[in-house]
Amino acid sequence: MQGRVLVVDDEKNITFVIQAMLERERFETLVFNRSSEALDAIASEEVDLVITDLYMPGPGGLEILEYCQQNFPQLPVVVITAFGTVEAAVSALKKGAFDFITKPFDQVELLGVVKKAVATYQQRMKEPIIFFPRQPGVTPQGGTAVQGISSIVGASSQMQDIFKIIAKIAQSPSTVLVWGESGTGKELVAYEIHRQSDRASKSFVKINCAAIPATLIESELFGYEKGAFTGAVASKPGRFELANEGTLFLDEVAEMPLEMQAKLLRVLQEQEFERVGGISTIQVDVRIITATNKDLEAEVKSGRFREDLFYRLNVVPMRLPALRDRKDDIDLLVKYFLGEFNKKLNRGMQGITPETLHVLRNYNWPGNIRQLENVLERMILMCEGSVLSAEDLPDELSAGLPQKAEEAGTEESTNLKQIVRRQTQALEKDLIEKALEETSGNVTRAAEKLGLSRKGLQLKMKELGIRREVD
Ligand SMILES: Nc1ncnc2c1ncn2[C@@H]1O[C@H](COP(=O)(O)OP(=O)(O)OP(=O)(O)O)[C@@H](O)[C@H]1O
Ligand SMILES: [Mg+2]
């Protein structure tokens, strides 16, 4: 395969001709006769070139051009123009179209433009996006985090909502339950709530309930008096006391043993407790933030988590989105971490190639931001230049790279989209052949059976290389 080309024109015979010319030259084509469908496909499919008519019902060619420029600035757009609309084509060029082709099409001219456009795209994908341009005489230093202001990066609407909630609830003493998959930034958010609260000048104390043996959680939380147990040679305050007037962050709260849950509930209700082995009651003013990556409601249902404690903790629930659900933030995070690692590793990384960014954007990030951070650190350590490129991608991600032309045609091709497409075609072929058999090769009746127009079926047959035996 030479490349994937998306073609949109409301006239079927135009798209048909272009498709035929391109496929003969081993370009893969995605053909649309409705521009709105083409726009959806541009957003979801990976193509190397868009060929569009200028005048169509619904969004026209200029709108398609504009959409591509905003969302896929490297993607070339070629406009189709008829004799008499050359002026419009010229104005499209001024707006950034790659080139135009004129009707009626000339195979050589069309292929020339398409090959050049596809090559340009593949080249553009390798040209770096520079986040941190090097200035003469200045030591390269990245860094976009504004000191003192939140270091939580996120421009997506999901993160904007999170920022709003943080600002709204920071001042209240209510308990907050932060839910989210591992690595989504739960601890960062908990700290940010503390930082924006009027407790900011007091301590932010954290305890990870999963990391401390069940038998020690109680003395960790509440402290102990001298002689309370073997080894208690001196009294020690617990985290609740240390967090007095500040914030206590209980991480992985779902892991807390049931017995401790009862004790925690009491402190939450009465804001008082005793140290282990102690008799005097200690009063504290502590704001509690908890976090979990488990579905606490399910834990309640299965009896592993106390229902009353759940309601007590879940006064303000906050759900952090998975990274794969806010892919728009990936560019920003890459830039942010590049800057951070420049400082931490004393490097002068300047940017990344669009091709590489594209792979990062399309990966599903089971370990979320923590994983992105680790992957970038590793890539920066491996990178020999100042721009991250596809070669620096770790194996688990480089599977997402578009295949090289030589590999693409082989049977072992693992590109999921290609496999799906091939399977769909095989299925369509089966169904059409069966319908033709049942109607003794009568295309009109077979089309009826399949819910297609006669013309539609003929096109499909041609596309799939099906010959009818009799008509
Ligand atoms: N929005 C963000 N902007 C910048 N850095 C982030 C963001 N979210 C998370 N991080 C970084 O990602 C890493 C993981 O974040 P954090 O520890 O808060 O996640 P977590 O949800 O508590 O993870 P876990 O479930 O593994 O404990 C940290 O290094 C953190 O600084
Ligand atoms: Mg955490």
Short mmCIF file of C-alpha atoms and ligand atoms in Angstrom, two decimals:
data_model
loop_
_atom_site.label_atom_id
_atom_site.label_comp_id
_atom_site.label_asym_id
_atom_site.label_seq_id
_atom_site.Cartn_x
_atom_site.Cartn_y
_atom_site.Cartn_z
CA MET A 1 0.00 0.00 0.00
CA GLN A 2 1.28 3.44 -0.94
CA GLY A 3 -0.90 5.39 1.46
CA ARG A 4 -4.50 5.96 2.51
CA VAL A 5 -6.48 8.58 0.70
CA LEU A 6 -9.87 9.87 1.71
CA VAL A 7 -11.99 11.08 -1.20
CA VAL A 8 -15.18 13.08 -0.81
CA ASP A 9 -17.47 14.30 -3.56
CA ASP A 10 -21.25 14.26 -3.66
CA GLU A 11 -21.13 12.86 -7.17
CA LYS A 12 -20.66 9.11 -7.14
CA ASN A 13 -19.14 8.92 -10.59
CA ILE A 14 -16.40 11.33 -9.59
CA THR A 15 -15.44 9.37 -6.47
CA PHE A 16 -15.68 6.20 -8.52
CA VAL A 17 -13.19 7.40 -11.09
CA ILE A 18 -10.73 8.69 -8.50
CA GLN A 19 -11.02 5.49 -6.52
CA ALA A 20 -10.36 3.36 -9.57
CA MET A 21 -7.33 5.43 -10.57
CA LEU A 22 -5.84 5.33 -7.08
CA GLU A 23 -6.47 1.69 -6.35
CA ARG A 24 -4.84 0.70 -9.58
CA GLU A 25 -1.71 2.30 -8.14
CA ARG A 26 -2.13 0.49 -4.81
CA PHE A 27 -3.39 3.46 -2.83
CA GLU A 28 -6.03 2.52 -0.32
CA THR A 29 -9.10 4.74 -0.64
CA LEU A 30 -11.91 5.74 1.68
CA VAL A 31 -14.71 7.15 -0.38
CA PHE A 32 -17.57 9.37 0.77
CA ASN A 33 -20.44 11.03 -1.02
CA ARG A 34 -21.64 12.93 2.04
CA SER A 35 -19.28 15.50 3.45
CA SER A 36 -20.53 15.10 7.02
CA GLU A 37 -19.59 11.42 6.94
CA ALA A 38 -16.23 12.34 5.50
CA LEU A 39 -15.61 14.71 8.43
CA ASP A 40 -16.37 11.91 10.91
CA ALA A 41 -13.97 9.64 9.08
CA ILE A 42 -11.21 12.25 9.05
CA ALA A 43 -11.57 12.46 12.81
CA SER A 44 -11.50 8.73 13.43
CA GLU A 45 -9.49 7.15 10.62
CA GLU A 46 -5.86 7.55 9.85
CA VAL A 47 -5.36 8.93 6.38
CA ASP A 48 -2.43 10.48 4.57
CA LEU A 49 -4.40 12.74 2.26
CA VAL A 50 -7.87 14.22 1.79
CA ILE A 51 -9.23 14.92 -1.68
CA THR A 52 -12.38 16.98 -1.56
CA ASP A 53 -14.84 18.60 -3.90
CA LEU A 54 -15.46 22.28 -3.20
CA TYR A 55 -19.22 22.49 -3.56
CA MET A 56 -21.30 19.86 -1.82
CA PRO A 57 -24.52 19.85 0.16
CA GLY A 58 -23.70 20.23 3.85
CA PRO A 59 -20.16 21.21 4.76
CA GLY A 60 -18.24 22.17 1.62
CA GLY A 61 -14.62 21.69 0.65
CA LEU A 62 -13.45 24.86 2.37
CA GLU A 63 -15.02 23.72 5.63
CA ILE A 64 -13.30 20.37 5.30
CA LEU A 65 -10.03 22.18 4.64
CA GLU A 66 -10.52 24.35 7.69
CA TYR A 67 -11.37 21.35 9.86
CA CYS A 68 -8.22 19.53 8.78
CA GLN A 69 -6.04 22.54 9.37
CA GLN A 70 -7.35 22.98 12.87
CA ASN A 71 -7.27 19.36 13.91
CA PHE A 72 -4.62 17.73 11.71
CA PRO A 73 -2.36 20.54 10.60
CA GLN A 74 0.06 18.20 8.83
CA LEU A 75 -2.63 16.51 6.73
CA PRO A 76 -2.64 17.72 3.11
CA VAL A 77 -5.94 18.58 1.45
CA VAL A 78 -6.33 18.57 -2.32
CA VAL A 79 -9.40 20.17 -3.84
CA ILE A 80 -11.25 19.03 -6.92
CA THR A 81 -12.15 21.72 -9.34
CA ALA A 82 -14.07 21.85 -12.56
CA PHE A 83 -13.43 24.16 -15.45
CA GLY A 84 -14.87 27.48 -14.33
CA THR A 85 -14.21 27.03 -10.62
CA VAL A 86 -10.46 27.49 -10.85
CA GLU A 87 -10.76 30.80 -9.02
CA ALA A 88 -12.33 29.03 -6.08
CA ALA A 89 -9.52 26.50 -6.15
CA VAL A 90 -6.98 29.28 -6.07
CA SER A 91 -8.62 30.79 -3.04
CA ALA A 92 -8.51 27.33 -1.43
CA LEU A 93 -4.77 27.25 -2.09
CA LYS A 94 -4.44 30.60 -0.39
CA LYS A 95 -6.24 29.12 2.60
CA GLY A 96 -3.68 26.34 2.78
CA ALA A 97 -4.89 23.59 0.43
CA PHE A 98 -1.98 21.50 -0.83
CA ASP A 99 -2.97 21.55 -4.49
CA PHE A 100 -5.94 21.13 -6.79
CA ILE A 101 -6.89 18.65 -9.50
CA THR A 102 -9.11 19.49 -12.40
CA LYS A 103 -12.01 17.58 -13.87
CA PRO A 104 -11.96 15.63 -16.11
CA PHE A 105 -9.16 13.76 -14.43
CA ASP A 106 -5.97 12.84 -16.07
CA GLN A 107 -4.46 9.70 -14.52
CA VAL A 108 -0.93 11.07 -14.69
CA GLU A 109 -1.81 14.47 -13.25
CA LEU A 110 -3.90 12.97 -10.48
CA LEU A 111 -1.26 10.47 -9.45
CA GLY A 112 1.44 13.11 -9.56
CA VAL A 113 -0.46 15.30 -7.11
CA VAL A 114 -1.44 12.41 -4.87
CA LYS A 115 2.05 10.96 -4.65
CA LYS A 116 3.54 14.33 -3.87
CA ALA A 117 0.93 15.07 -1.23
CA VAL A 118 1.31 11.70 0.49
CA ALA A 119 5.10 12.01 0.48
CA THR A 120 4.80 15.52 1.91
CA TYR A 121 2.54 14.27 4.67
CA GLN A 122 4.92 11.48 5.61
CA GLN A 123 7.75 13.99 5.64
CA ARG A 124 5.79 16.52 7.69
CA MET A 125 5.07 13.84 10.27
CA LYS A 126 8.79 13.54 10.87
CA GLU A 127 9.50 17.23 11.16
CA PRO A 128 9.78 18.17 14.81
CA ILE A 129 7.29 20.16 16.79
CA ILE A 130 9.52 22.45 18.81
CA PHE A 131 8.27 23.29 22.28
CA PHE A 132 11.48 24.81 23.54
CA PRO A 133 13.43 26.62 20.84
CA ARG A 134 17.07 27.01 21.57
CA GLN A 135 18.21 30.60 21.96
CA PRO A 136 21.77 31.52 21.22
CA GLY A 137 23.78 32.11 24.37
CA VAL A 138 21.13 30.69 26.66
CA THR A 139 21.54 27.32 28.34
CA PRO A 140 18.67 25.12 27.20
CA GLN A 141 16.10 24.83 29.93
CA GLY A 142 12.54 23.73 29.58
CA GLY A 143 9.75 24.01 32.07
CA THR A 144 6.27 25.31 31.70
CA ALA A 145 5.02 24.74 35.22
CA VAL A 146 4.29 28.11 36.72
CA GLN A 147 5.69 27.98 40.19
CA GLY A 148 3.20 28.46 42.96
CA ILE A 149 0.27 27.80 40.71
CA SER A 150 -1.09 24.29 40.32
CA SER A 151 1.15 21.83 38.54
CA ILE A 152 -1.87 19.84 37.49
CA VAL A 153 -1.80 19.95 33.73
CA GLY A 154 -5.04 19.70 31.79
CA ALA A 155 -6.89 21.73 29.23
CA SER A 156 -9.55 19.13 28.45
CA SER A 157 -13.10 19.83 29.53
CA GLN A 158 -12.88 16.91 31.98
CA MET A 159 -9.90 18.48 33.73
CA GLN A 160 -11.47 21.93 33.64
CA ASP A 161 -14.40 20.45 35.53
CA ILE A 162 -12.01 18.94 38.07
CA PHE A 163 -10.32 22.33 38.55
CA LYS A 164 -13.70 23.94 39.15
CA ILE A 165 -14.66 21.35 41.73
CA ILE A 166 -11.33 21.76 43.52
CA ALA A 167 -11.75 25.51 43.72
CA LYS A 168 -15.31 25.16 44.94
CA ILE A 169 -14.70 22.63 47.69
CA ALA A 170 -11.20 23.52 48.87
CA GLN A 171 -12.43 25.84 51.61
CA SER A 172 -15.05 23.52 53.05
CA PRO A 173 -14.14 21.01 55.75
CA SER A 174 -16.12 18.22 54.04
CA THR A 175 -14.47 14.90 53.36
CA VAL A 176 -13.56 14.21 49.75
CA LEU A 177 -13.32 10.85 48.06
CA VAL A 178 -11.10 10.84 44.99
CA TRP A 179 -11.74 7.93 42.65
CA GLY A 180 -9.66 7.09 39.64
CA GLU A 181 -7.61 4.43 37.93
CA SER A 182 -4.04 4.06 38.99
CA GLY A 183 -1.84 6.95 37.89
CA THR A 184 -4.65 9.43 37.16
CA GLY A 185 -3.37 12.01 39.63
CA LYS A 186 -5.37 11.27 42.79
CA GLU A 187 -2.62 12.29 45.13
CA LEU A 188 -1.86 15.40 43.12
CA VAL A 189 -5.50 16.43 43.32
CA ALA A 190 -5.67 15.71 47.06
CA TYR A 191 -2.67 17.94 47.61
CA GLU A 192 -4.11 20.64 45.40
CA ILE A 193 -7.30 20.71 47.46
CA HIS A 194 -5.17 21.19 50.56
CA ARG A 195 -3.08 23.86 48.86
CA GLN A 196 -6.12 25.89 47.90
CA SER A 197 -7.75 25.56 51.34
CA ASP A 198 -7.30 27.80 54.34
CA ARG A 199 -5.37 24.91 55.89
CA ALA A 200 -2.58 25.36 53.36
CA SER A 201 -0.13 26.69 55.94
CA LYS A 202 -0.65 23.60 58.10
CA SER A 203 0.43 20.04 57.40
CA PHE A 204 -0.68 17.75 54.59
CA VAL A 205 -0.14 14.31 56.08
CA LYS A 206 -0.58 11.15 54.11
CA ILE A 207 -0.90 7.51 54.89
CA ASN A 208 -1.11 4.68 52.40
CA CYS A 209 -3.45 2.06 53.84
CA ALA A 210 -2.18 -0.58 51.42
CA ALA A 211 1.46 -0.13 52.33
CA ILE A 212 1.12 -0.52 56.10
CA PRO A 213 0.45 -3.91 57.69
CA ALA A 214 -3.08 -4.08 59.11
CA THR A 215 -1.75 -4.50 62.64
CA LEU A 216 0.17 -1.24 62.45
CA ILE A 217 -2.45 1.01 60.88
CA GLU A 218 -4.05 1.82 64.20
CA SER A 219 -0.86 3.00 65.88
CA GLU A 220 0.15 4.86 62.73
CA LEU A 221 -3.13 6.73 62.61
CA PHE A 222 -3.69 7.35 66.32
CA GLY A 223 -0.19 7.10 67.79
CA TYR A 224 0.66 5.18 70.95
CA GLU A 225 1.74 5.65 74.54
CA LYS A 226 4.99 4.37 75.94
CA GLY A 227 4.63 0.71 76.86
CA ALA A 228 1.45 0.17 74.83
CA PHE A 229 3.07 -2.82 73.18
CA THR A 230 6.47 -4.45 73.03
CA GLY A 231 8.78 -2.03 71.35
CA ALA A 232 6.83 1.07 72.29
CA VAL A 233 9.75 2.57 74.18
CA ALA A 234 8.45 6.10 73.91
CA SER A 235 5.08 7.61 73.11
CA LYS A 236 4.49 8.76 69.57
CA PRO A 237 1.80 10.90 68.01
CA GLY A 238 -0.16 9.41 65.12
CA ARG A 239 -0.96 10.95 61.77
CA PHE A 240 -4.24 12.38 63.01
CA GLU A 241 -2.39 14.46 65.55
CA LEU A 242 0.26 15.48 63.05
CA ALA A 243 -2.44 16.62 60.68
CA ASN A 244 -4.22 18.74 63.28
CA GLU A 245 -5.64 21.89 61.66
CA GLY A 246 -4.38 20.54 58.36
CA THR A 247 -5.34 17.74 55.98
CA LEU A 248 -5.01 13.98 56.31
CA PHE A 249 -4.84 12.06 53.06
CA LEU A 250 -5.85 8.40 53.37
CA ASP A 251 -4.64 6.73 50.20
CA GLU A 252 -6.00 3.38 49.01
CA VAL A 253 -8.66 3.54 51.67
CA ALA A 254 -10.39 0.42 50.32
CA GLU A 255 -7.53 -1.63 51.75
CA MET A 256 -8.28 -0.63 55.32
CA PRO A 257 -9.29 -3.62 57.49
CA LEU A 258 -12.92 -3.65 58.64
CA GLU A 259 -11.97 -3.29 62.27
CA MET A 260 -10.02 -0.11 61.51
CA GLN A 261 -12.89 1.18 59.47
CA ALA A 262 -15.04 1.20 62.61
CA LYS A 263 -12.41 3.17 64.50
CA LEU A 264 -12.00 5.63 61.66
CA LEU A 265 -15.74 6.17 61.53
CA ARG A 266 -15.75 7.14 65.17
CA VAL A 267 -13.04 9.77 64.67
CA LEU A 268 -14.88 11.18 61.72
CA GLN A 269 -18.05 11.50 63.72
CA GLU A 270 -16.56 12.84 66.93
CA GLN A 271 -13.24 14.32 65.87
CA GLU A 272 -11.66 12.65 68.89
CA PHE A 273 -9.77 9.47 69.70
CA GLU A 274 -7.26 7.93 72.09
CA ARG A 275 -3.71 6.88 71.38
CA VAL A 276 -3.10 3.12 71.50
CA GLY A 277 -2.58 2.28 75.17
CA GLY A 278 -3.60 5.78 76.16
CA ILE A 279 -6.50 6.89 78.32
CA SER A 280 -6.89 10.56 77.60
CA THR A 281 -9.05 11.61 74.71
CA ILE A 282 -7.40 13.73 72.06
CA GLN A 283 -9.41 16.25 70.05
CA VAL A 284 -8.37 17.17 66.54
CA ASP A 285 -9.53 19.34 63.71
CA VAL A 286 -8.60 17.44 60.58
CA ARG A 287 -9.88 17.55 57.05
CA ILE A 288 -9.98 14.11 55.50
CA ILE A 289 -9.35 13.36 51.85
CA THR A 290 -9.38 9.73 50.76
CA ALA A 291 -8.50 8.07 47.50
CA THR A 292 -9.12 4.70 45.92
CA ASN A 293 -8.81 3.02 42.56
CA LYS A 294 -11.40 0.45 43.54
CA ASP A 295 -15.11 0.68 43.04
CA LEU A 296 -15.97 1.39 46.68
CA GLU A 297 -19.68 0.88 46.10
CA ALA A 298 -18.93 -2.66 44.96
CA GLU A 299 -16.71 -3.14 48.01
CA VAL A 300 -19.67 -2.06 50.16
CA LYS A 301 -21.98 -4.51 48.41
CA SER A 302 -19.59 -7.37 48.91
CA GLY A 303 -19.21 -6.52 52.59
CA ARG A 304 -15.56 -5.52 52.44
CA PHE A 305 -16.24 -1.87 53.17
CA ARG A 306 -18.58 -0.41 55.77
CA GLU A 307 -21.54 1.30 54.24
CA ASP A 308 -21.77 3.97 56.94
CA LEU A 309 -18.11 4.85 56.49
CA PHE A 310 -18.54 4.98 52.74
CA TYR A 311 -21.27 7.64 53.04
CA ARG A 312 -19.19 9.53 55.54
CA LEU A 313 -16.20 9.63 53.19
CA ASN A 314 -18.12 10.16 50.00
CA VAL A 315 -19.53 13.60 50.89
CA VAL A 316 -17.72 15.11 47.92
CA PRO A 317 -17.01 12.44 45.29
CA MET A 318 -14.48 13.31 42.60
CA ARG A 319 -13.89 11.03 39.67
CA LEU A 320 -10.64 11.53 37.80
CA PRO A 321 -10.84 10.69 34.10
CA ALA A 322 -8.53 8.07 32.59
CA LEU A 323 -5.92 9.53 30.25
CA ARG A 324 -7.37 7.64 27.29
CA ASP A 325 -10.61 9.58 27.82
CA ARG A 326 -8.93 12.95 27.61
CA LYS A 327 -6.45 12.47 24.81
CA ASP A 328 -6.55 16.18 24.06
CA ASP A 329 -4.36 16.68 27.10
CA ILE A 330 -1.59 14.44 25.83
CA ASP A 331 0.17 17.16 23.80
CA LEU A 332 0.18 19.44 26.79
CA LEU A 333 1.41 16.73 29.14
CA VAL A 334 4.21 15.79 26.76
CA LYS A 335 5.33 19.40 26.64
CA TYR A 336 5.07 19.68 30.41
CA PHE A 337 7.05 16.52 31.15
CA LEU A 338 9.67 17.38 28.55
CA GLY A 339 10.24 20.63 30.41
CA GLU A 340 10.29 18.90 33.78
CA PHE A 341 12.76 16.25 32.64
CA ASN A 342 14.95 18.89 31.04
CA LYS A 343 15.34 20.30 34.53
CA LYS A 344 15.57 16.99 36.35
CA LEU A 345 17.91 15.24 33.94
CA ASN A 346 19.67 18.41 32.86
CA ARG A 347 18.81 17.85 29.22
CA GLY A 348 17.98 20.21 26.41
CA MET A 349 15.11 18.38 24.74
CA GLN A 350 13.35 20.73 22.34
CA GLY A 351 10.42 18.82 20.97
CA ILE A 352 8.94 15.75 19.36
CA THR A 353 7.98 14.63 15.87
CA PRO A 354 4.24 14.68 15.03
CA GLU A 355 4.48 11.00 14.11
CA THR A 356 5.68 10.15 17.62
CA LEU A 357 3.12 12.40 19.27
CA HIS A 358 0.49 10.69 17.20
CA VAL A 359 1.48 7.29 18.59
CA LEU A 360 1.42 8.65 22.14
CA ARG A 361 -2.03 10.09 21.49
CA ASN A 362 -3.40 6.82 20.18
CA TYR A 363 -2.07 4.53 22.88
CA ASN A 364 -4.56 3.54 25.55
CA TRP A 365 -2.42 4.23 28.63
CA PRO A 366 -3.56 1.63 31.15
CA GLY A 367 -1.19 3.22 33.71
CA ASN A 368 -2.41 6.71 32.85
CA ILE A 369 -0.27 9.77 33.53
CA ARG A 370 2.23 7.93 35.67
CA GLN A 371 2.89 5.61 32.72
CA LEU A 372 3.16 8.52 30.27
CA GLU A 373 5.63 10.17 32.62
CA ASN A 374 7.73 7.00 32.87
CA VAL A 375 7.63 6.36 29.14
CA LEU A 376 8.80 9.90 28.41
CA GLU A 377 11.59 9.69 30.95
CA ARG A 378 12.82 6.48 29.35
CA MET A 379 12.52 7.97 25.86
CA ILE A 380 14.46 11.07 26.85
CA LEU A 381 17.19 8.96 28.40
CA MET A 382 17.49 6.89 25.23
CA CYS A 383 17.21 9.83 22.83
CA GLU A 384 20.46 10.97 21.30
CA GLY A 385 19.26 14.18 19.69
CA SER A 386 17.09 16.95 21.05
CA VAL A 387 13.85 15.82 19.41
CA LEU A 388 11.96 12.69 20.43
CA SER A 389 11.32 10.57 17.38
CA ALA A 390 9.58 7.29 16.60
CA GLU A 391 12.83 5.39 17.14
CA ASP A 392 12.80 6.32 20.81
CA LEU A 393 9.39 4.74 21.39
CA PRO A 394 9.41 1.67 23.62
CA ASP A 395 8.22 -1.60 22.08
CA GLU A 396 4.80 -1.56 23.67
CA LEU A 397 4.10 1.70 21.84
CA SER A 398 5.91 1.33 18.55
CA ALA A 399 3.32 -1.27 17.57
CA GLY A 400 1.11 1.77 16.99
CA LEU A 401 3.30 3.14 14.21
CA PRO A 402 1.92 3.07 10.67
CA GLN A 403 3.49 0.20 8.79
CA LYS A 404 6.21 0.69 6.28
CA ALA A 405 5.14 0.16 2.69
CA GLU A 406 7.07 -3.11 2.27
CA GLU A 407 5.56 -4.68 5.37
CA ALA A 408 2.02 -3.55 4.76
CA GLY A 409 1.18 -5.93 1.95
CA THR A 410 2.32 -9.06 3.73
CA GLU A 411 -0.15 -11.58 5.04
CA GLU A 412 1.19 -11.33 8.58
CA SER A 413 0.00 -7.75 8.72
CA THR A 414 -1.14 -7.01 12.26
CA ASN A 415 -2.70 -3.63 11.61
CA LEU A 416 -6.07 -3.99 13.30
CA LYS A 417 -7.92 -1.69 10.95
CA GLN A 418 -6.64 -3.60 7.96
CA ILE A 419 -7.67 -6.90 9.47
CA VAL A 420 -11.15 -5.58 10.20
CA ARG A 421 -11.45 -4.19 6.71
CA ARG A 422 -10.35 -7.44 5.16
CA GLN A 423 -12.77 -9.42 7.30
CA THR A 424 -15.62 -7.07 6.44
CA GLN A 425 -14.88 -7.41 2.75
CA ALA A 426 -14.79 -11.18 3.02
CA LEU A 427 -18.13 -11.12 4.80
CA GLU A 428 -19.66 -8.80 2.20
CA LYS A 429 -18.35 -11.00 -0.56
CA ASP A 430 -19.90 -14.08 1.03
CA LEU A 431 -23.27 -12.39 1.45
CA ILE A 432 -23.34 -11.03 -2.08
CA GLU A 433 -22.34 -14.33 -3.64
CA LYS A 434 -24.97 -16.11 -1.62
CA ALA A 435 -27.67 -13.63 -2.69
CA LEU A 436 -26.61 -13.97 -6.32
CA GLU A 437 -26.73 -17.73 -6.07
CA GLU A 438 -30.22 -17.62 -4.60
CA THR A 439 -31.46 -15.32 -7.38
CA SER A 440 -29.62 -17.24 -10.10
CA GLY A 441 -27.40 -14.29 -10.75
CA ASN A 442 -30.18 -11.69 -11.02
CA VAL A 443 -28.51 -8.50 -9.82
CA THR A 444 -31.73 -6.54 -9.37
CA ARG A 445 -33.30 -9.17 -7.15
CA ALA A 446 -30.08 -9.85 -5.29
CA ALA A 447 -29.81 -6.12 -4.58
CA GLU A 448 -33.34 -6.15 -3.19
CA LYS A 449 -32.50 -9.04 -0.92
CA LEU A 450 -29.45 -7.23 0.37
CA GLY A 451 -31.23 -3.91 0.79
CA LEU A 452 -28.99 -2.20 -1.76
CA SER A 453 -29.74 -0.33 -4.95
CA ARG A 454 -28.91 -2.15 -8.18
CA LYS A 455 -26.20 0.40 -8.87
CA GLY A 456 -24.86 0.07 -5.33
CA LEU A 457 -24.60 -3.68 -5.64
CA GLN A 458 -22.86 -3.40 -8.99
CA LEU A 459 -20.30 -1.05 -7.49
CA LYS A 460 -19.73 -3.39 -4.58
CA MET A 461 -19.37 -6.36 -6.91
CA LYS A 462 -16.82 -4.50 -8.92
CA GLU A 463 -14.95 -3.44 -5.80
CA LEU A 464 -14.88 -6.99 -4.46
CA GLY A 465 -14.16 -8.57 -7.81
CA ILE A 466 -17.38 -10.60 -7.98
CA ARG A 467 -18.63 -11.75 -11.39
CA ARG A 468 -22.15 -12.89 -11.85
CA GLU A 469 -22.58 -16.19 -13.60
CA VAL A 470 -25.95 -15.50 -15.24
CA ASP A 471 -28.31 -12.52 -15.21
N1 LIG B 1 -2.74 16.38 35.50
C1 LIG B 1 -1.46 16.11 35.76
N2 LIG B 1 -0.52 16.99 35.38
C2 LIG B 1 0.78 16.73 35.61
N3 LIG B 1 1.24 15.66 36.22
C3 LIG B 1 0.34 14.74 36.64
C4 LIG B 1 -1.05 14.94 36.44
N4 LIG B 1 -1.70 13.89 36.95
C5 LIG B 1 -0.76 13.07 37.44
N5 LIG B 1 0.46 13.58 37.28
C6 LIG B 1 1.73 12.94 37.66
O1 LIG B 1 1.56 11.55 37.44
C7 LIG B 1 2.08 10.79 38.51
C8 LIG B 1 0.96 9.99 39.16
O2 LIG B 1 0.09 10.87 39.87
P1 LIG B 1 -0.52 10.47 41.29
O3 LIG B 1 0.49 9.79 42.14
O4 LIG B 1 -1.20 11.66 41.83
O5 LIG B 1 -1.59 9.41 40.78
P2 LIG B 1 -2.48 8.39 41.62
O6 LIG B 1 -3.82 8.43 41.00
O7 LIG B 1 -2.36 8.70 43.06
O8 LIG B 1 -1.77 7.02 41.25
P3 LIG B 1 -1.82 5.62 42.07
O9 LIG B 1 -3.19 5.08 41.92
O10 LIG B 1 -0.81 4.80 41.30
O11 LIG B 1 -1.43 5.93 43.45
C9 LIG B 1 2.73 11.78 39.44
O12 LIG B 1 4.09 11.88 39.15
C10 LIG B 1 2.03 13.08 39.14
O13 LIG B 1 2.84 14.18 39.40
MG MG B 2 -1.60 7.50 44.58
#
